[in-house]
C-alpha atoms as one frame of an Amber mdcrd trajectory, in Angstrom:
protein
 134.551  94.789 105.387 133.387  94.153 108.944 133.769  91.005 110.752 129.895
  88.719 110.381 128.562  91.191 107.246 128.899  89.725 103.400 130.080  90.842
 100.661 126.971  92.467 100.225 127.215  94.615 103.785 124.346  92.229 105.104
 124.334  89.974 107.965 125.240  86.554 107.361 123.257  84.227 109.487 123.322
  80.602 108.474 120.237  78.848 106.629 118.868  76.855 110.184 117.062  80.624
 111.287 115.712  81.144 108.264 117.769  84.235 107.288 119.248  85.448 104.129
 122.556  84.033 103.266 124.360  86.265 100.537 127.003  84.333  98.720 128.849
  87.991  96.818 129.927  84.167  94.375 128.456  81.309  92.941 129.814  78.463
  91.177 129.772  78.261  87.318 127.392  75.477  88.013 124.789  77.319  89.584
 124.302  79.729  86.568 124.037  76.710  83.718 121.770  74.909  85.943 119.947
  77.820  86.352 120.258  77.938  81.860 118.961  74.088  81.948 116.376  75.400
  84.746 115.212  78.950  82.081 115.121  76.748  79.130 113.241  73.206  80.504
 109.029  73.309  80.091 108.589  71.642  83.307 110.235  72.869  85.995 107.616
  75.152  88.091 109.742  76.424  90.643 113.455  77.864  91.721 113.316  76.125
  94.731 112.981  72.654  92.869 116.775  73.141  91.813 117.813  72.673  95.115
 119.769  75.541  94.598 117.892  78.135  96.795 115.866  78.290  99.700 113.671
  80.568 100.036 111.614  81.262 103.594 108.242  82.240 102.658 107.172  84.649
 104.809 103.575  84.041 103.821 101.632  87.705 103.825  98.435  88.930 105.654
  95.815  89.852 102.555  92.786  88.887 101.366  91.271  87.559  98.638  91.967
  89.257  95.270  95.411  90.690  96.658  97.418  92.477  94.046  99.687  95.117
  93.140 102.006  95.017  96.788 105.436  96.883  97.200 107.265  96.757  99.831
 109.078  99.347 102.194 111.856  98.454 105.127 110.835 100.864 108.266 114.183
 101.999 110.478 114.363  99.054 113.108 115.124  96.843 110.380 111.188  95.623
 110.298 109.576  96.099 106.355 106.389  97.635 105.945 103.925  96.002 102.438
 101.818  97.648 101.155  98.647  96.077  98.451  95.328  96.762  97.016  92.105
  94.446  97.035  89.057  94.350  95.080  85.550  93.720  96.920  82.611  93.979
  94.761  82.263  97.978  93.556  84.924  99.002  96.014  88.890  98.662  96.741
  91.422  99.026  99.809  94.659 100.012  99.821  96.372  98.013 102.545  99.363
  97.223 104.706 100.934  94.898 107.052 104.611  95.170 108.838 106.549  92.270
 109.099 108.946  92.307 112.015 110.900  88.904 111.600 108.643  85.864 110.521
 105.554  87.551 112.189 102.623  90.046 110.703 101.576  92.875 112.029  97.388
  93.334 112.059  95.842  94.415 108.911  95.730  98.068 108.553  93.440 100.264
 105.750  94.530 103.008 105.068  91.917 103.625 102.352  88.608 102.205 100.749
  86.773 103.641  98.505  84.606 102.252  94.997  86.692 105.469  92.913  90.396
 103.623  93.420  92.174 102.733  90.562  93.416  99.737  89.729  96.106  99.192
  87.563  99.111  96.287  87.424 101.814  98.676  86.604 100.712 102.025  88.648
 100.360 100.895  92.279  99.908 102.457  95.697 103.076 102.643  97.239 104.191
 103.494 101.191 106.675 105.507 102.879 108.662 106.092 106.124 109.579 109.242
 106.770 111.588 110.912 109.172 110.779 110.897 112.804 108.477 107.797 112.824
 105.793 108.493 110.133 104.021 106.408 106.993 102.732 108.325 104.008 101.046
 106.529 101.195 100.288 107.598  97.564  97.941 105.853  95.910  95.197 106.911
  92.485  91.477 107.718  92.945  89.408 108.479  89.878  88.282 112.076  89.367
  85.980 111.271  85.641  83.972 108.219  83.998  87.134 107.807  81.635  89.510
 105.134  82.563  92.494 106.605  82.134  91.448 109.912  84.686  92.586 110.030
  87.988  94.491 111.749  90.333  96.945 110.808  92.852  96.326 111.230  96.717
  98.627 111.042  99.820  97.800 110.637 103.410  99.827 110.566 106.489  99.906
 108.531 109.321 101.482 108.948 113.185 100.697 106.191 114.482 102.785 102.637
 111.889  99.466 102.609 110.197  96.368 102.452 112.703  94.972 106.032 111.562
  95.591 108.231 108.710  95.392 111.995 107.800  92.567 113.139 105.208  94.428
 112.684 101.638  95.394 115.182  99.530  95.971 116.044  95.889  99.943 116.892
  95.552  98.907 117.837  91.849  97.811 121.527  91.062  95.688 120.316  87.751
  91.895 119.061  88.198  91.468 117.945  85.019  90.123 114.850  84.212  92.777
 113.055  82.618  96.289 110.846  84.228  98.014 111.458  87.173 100.098 108.857
  88.187 103.325 106.659  88.412 104.244 108.073  91.863 107.550 108.032  93.670
 107.987 109.221  97.587 111.386 110.662  99.170 110.862 111.135 102.525 113.844
 113.843 103.880 114.991 114.823 107.094 112.061 116.888 108.612 109.636 114.314
 108.566 108.066 115.374 104.976 108.910 114.036 101.383 108.747 114.876  97.869
 106.291 113.326  95.859 107.478 112.825  91.877 104.853 111.744  89.453 103.662
 112.151  85.368 101.115 114.701  85.014  98.567 114.540  81.887  97.693 118.262
  82.008  99.222 118.673  78.696  98.003 115.428  77.081  96.836 116.204  73.762
  97.609 119.477  73.863 100.622 119.555  70.881 101.431 122.623  68.913 101.343
 122.411  65.251 103.922 121.361  64.336 105.013 118.581  66.208 105.305 115.432
  65.576 104.763 113.478  68.999 100.841 112.775  70.739  99.877 112.518  74.232
 103.027 114.422  76.084 103.144 113.850  79.606 105.244 115.661  82.076 107.445
 114.464  84.979 106.167 117.020  88.151 107.252 117.034  91.796 106.386 119.086
  94.748 107.633 118.995  98.270 105.101 118.189 100.742 105.198 118.898 104.350
 103.947 116.253 107.234 101.471 118.481 108.086 100.108 117.873 104.202 101.197
 121.981 103.604 103.469 121.853 100.103 105.430 123.963  98.294 105.338 125.535
  94.761 105.448 122.408  91.926 108.340 122.063  89.577 108.070 121.249  85.836
 111.519 118.777  85.725 110.197 117.709  81.987 107.509 118.495  79.881 107.880
 115.647  77.212 107.999 112.028  78.756 106.852 108.610  78.445 103.052 107.939
  79.059 102.798 105.374  81.479 106.477 104.154  83.140 106.528 104.012  85.941
 109.119 106.719  88.150 112.081 105.867  91.005 113.806 108.629  92.426 116.183
 108.414  96.001 117.744 110.522  98.122 122.124 110.737  98.160 123.728 110.770
 101.492 124.790 114.559 100.417 120.722 115.329 100.461 120.233 115.144  96.660
 117.643 114.291  94.947 118.145 112.018  91.800 115.263 110.930  90.253 114.811
 108.175  86.736 112.228 107.845  84.582 111.392 106.930  80.628 112.176 109.530
  78.094 110.708 111.017  75.168 111.573 112.523  72.104 109.813 114.566  68.960
 110.813 111.713  66.940 110.312 108.838  69.625 113.075 107.807  70.987 112.657
 106.409  74.791 115.214 105.856  76.586 116.107 106.012  80.431 116.759 110.336
  82.298 117.769 111.660  85.306 117.429 114.406  87.001 118.239 115.687  89.696
 117.772 118.257  92.699 120.428 120.132  93.862 120.844 123.243  96.699 116.613
 122.854  95.985 117.104 123.653  92.147 116.038 120.920  89.436 118.763 120.550
  86.460 117.809 119.970  83.366 116.730 116.138  82.432 119.835 113.935  81.080
 120.208 110.745  79.153 121.704 107.943  81.681 122.910 105.654  77.926 121.237
 106.367  74.891 120.215 103.126  73.683 118.737 104.694  71.209 115.264 102.630
  71.386 112.512 104.163  69.295 109.062 103.043  69.470 105.814 104.612  68.505
 103.676 103.719  72.249 104.516 103.177  75.952 106.270  99.653  77.041 104.628
 100.439  80.229 108.031  98.928  81.986 110.211 102.004  83.977 113.593 102.254
  85.162 114.434 101.678  89.225 117.126 103.323  91.241 118.735 103.191  94.468
 121.495 104.579  96.966 123.627 103.520  99.243 125.933 106.827 100.841 126.551
 108.119  97.284 126.316 105.570  95.803 123.905 105.106  93.058 122.422 102.490
  90.959 120.442 102.510  88.184 118.294  99.480  86.376 116.124  99.738  83.138
 114.436  97.375  80.199 114.970  98.450  76.422 114.821  96.866  73.726 116.883
  99.166  70.736 117.247  97.203  67.419 114.177  94.974  68.126 116.208  93.127
  70.529 115.366  92.900  74.628 117.886  93.964  76.952 118.442  94.578  81.098
 120.487  97.116  81.871 122.378  98.414  84.955 124.652 101.654  85.711 126.519
 102.775  88.696 128.060 106.173  89.847 129.924 107.268  92.553 129.278 110.508
  93.057 125.290 111.047  93.672 124.599 110.550  90.317 126.309 113.231  88.422
 127.508 110.921  85.936 127.362 107.526  85.320 129.479 104.553  84.111 128.722
 102.876  81.064 125.872 100.743  81.237 126.039  96.703  81.767 123.929  94.668
  80.222 122.847  91.241  82.931 119.577  89.842  80.923 119.810  86.014  80.168
 118.305  86.763  76.090 115.185  86.703  76.834 114.058  89.871  79.495 110.932
  91.628  79.951 112.033  93.991  82.255 109.465  94.890  85.214 112.901  95.616
  87.845 113.917  96.536  90.835 117.453  97.685  92.397 118.921  97.665  95.895
 122.134  99.229  96.098 124.810  98.291  98.869 127.077 100.236 101.039 130.435
  98.308  98.465 129.552  99.669  95.513 127.893  96.390  94.211 123.946  95.963
  93.637 121.297  93.380  94.109 119.204  93.434  90.652 115.658  92.024  90.123
 114.034  91.490  86.844 111.696  89.265  84.478 112.927  87.291  81.689 110.246
  85.297  79.776 110.831  80.977  80.075 109.082  78.467  78.581 105.475  80.343
  77.995 106.124  82.199  81.793 107.573  84.357  83.229 110.763  84.086  85.786
 111.669  86.323  88.407 115.499  86.308  88.895 118.133  88.211  91.095 121.605
  89.135  90.895 124.266  89.723  92.741 126.154  92.989  90.322 129.594  94.476
  90.561 130.372  97.133  88.348 133.353  94.975  87.590 132.520  91.250  87.503
 128.553  92.500  86.029 126.407  89.521  86.892 127.877  86.470  87.159 126.004
  84.446  88.815 121.894  85.217  88.007 119.901  82.748  90.103 115.588  82.604
  89.906 113.140  82.802  92.281 110.512  81.987  90.727 108.522  80.848  87.816
 105.104  81.786  86.844 103.582  79.895  84.509 100.165  79.864  85.656  97.576
  82.300  83.892  97.857  85.486  85.421 101.271  87.012  86.089 103.264  88.031
  88.502 103.373  91.939  87.667 106.320  94.346  88.740 107.838  92.436  91.651
 109.183  95.253  94.400 112.195  94.382  96.683 113.144  95.868  99.842 116.186
  95.953 102.477 115.143  94.307 105.986 117.282  93.769 109.116 118.276  90.384
 107.673 118.320  90.759 103.911 116.032  91.130 101.604 113.101  90.615 100.876
 110.779  90.403  97.333 107.255  90.683  96.635 104.777  90.010  93.558 101.302
  89.657  92.839 100.587  85.979  92.640  97.533  84.362  90.254  95.918  81.701
  91.754  94.600  78.487  89.729  91.600  78.561  88.622  89.054  80.257  85.864
  88.473  83.713  87.985  91.491  84.769  87.496  92.188  86.199  91.440  95.499
  86.642  93.127  97.311  86.629  96.041 100.917  88.547  97.332 103.728  85.894
  97.954 106.229  87.365 100.468 109.838  85.711 100.359 113.321  85.782 101.960
 115.622  84.428  99.535 118.316  82.305 101.063 121.043  80.914  98.331 123.861
  78.224  99.572 126.987  77.956  97.660
């Protein structure tokens, strides 16, 4: 371990600077206090226990901001993207956090056709060479689930954007979404999405309905595209995809699959030397459910070490599981269960160079939602889960997202605002954990 680094491979700072202090171990007492917190119906914030010091970074968002997403930049800054609704129009917006200061807010797109959904939301990624790419969804028909994927590029950190392109050849008025963007070394990216072109087009004798597909396409920074790749002909309808690129250049993508018998476990596909593998199940949970749980997996890599986290409710027992791979996703270890017994899922994960990972998920507690974080190792599992925030008001925190910045991890989520109008904002925090 390098001097001045934690067991996570992150810089250790003291709390006086408002930086993150990650500790690889916590006392048993902290775990017991967490359990009491989760059982309590009176505490509103994890900060009230004294176990945590959250540095609230605010956010430069406007009224009714929601569905935030985070992305790391190569120099340690962190990019926040989100949506805002105003009258009949909606905006996809972004800003960059540098230390404790936010940049000006930059609009990626504004339209009356932007599709707003709590589970299927825009994101931005940093590209090789300093560019950015953004994805969002726009309605292409009168129905609620008729929309296209849109992708645009920026050379000036979001101050201006190219005209948008549609990555999928299909232009039918069906669902196209749940996008993952994976940058390449040339300034372009590979986009993966769930595609509804065969939605409702079953052959006689099939015992399933409403088939979605997983598709991918390599896109250059100038907007030119390689042919589409069909990765899986039958996936779960509306769970997030997640994808990452290893140090060797391979892409590993994870998603919720779907069999004709309605088993909806997590599968992975890999692209190596330009060729995609056949789908392989990460673990045979055996979750049979005749409907989409709207709860996709998350994946991250550091070098060729990979962690995948997901939610399952096989045998009517909700769980959050995490599995590790040290060979670039060719094989995964037996998964570890890390939830606290009332899992809601909505997961995210950050992989560290030492093989451990930082896991994030939601637990139901006392009529609310607890955002739980834990340092997980392949050997010890989740030793000391920590609640960052508990939402007990109306509305939901949605799908909290994480990113690794120059000073540590950042977490963003939709924050309901008290009142009858259902308004929201977004919250961004750094997390300080003291022993």
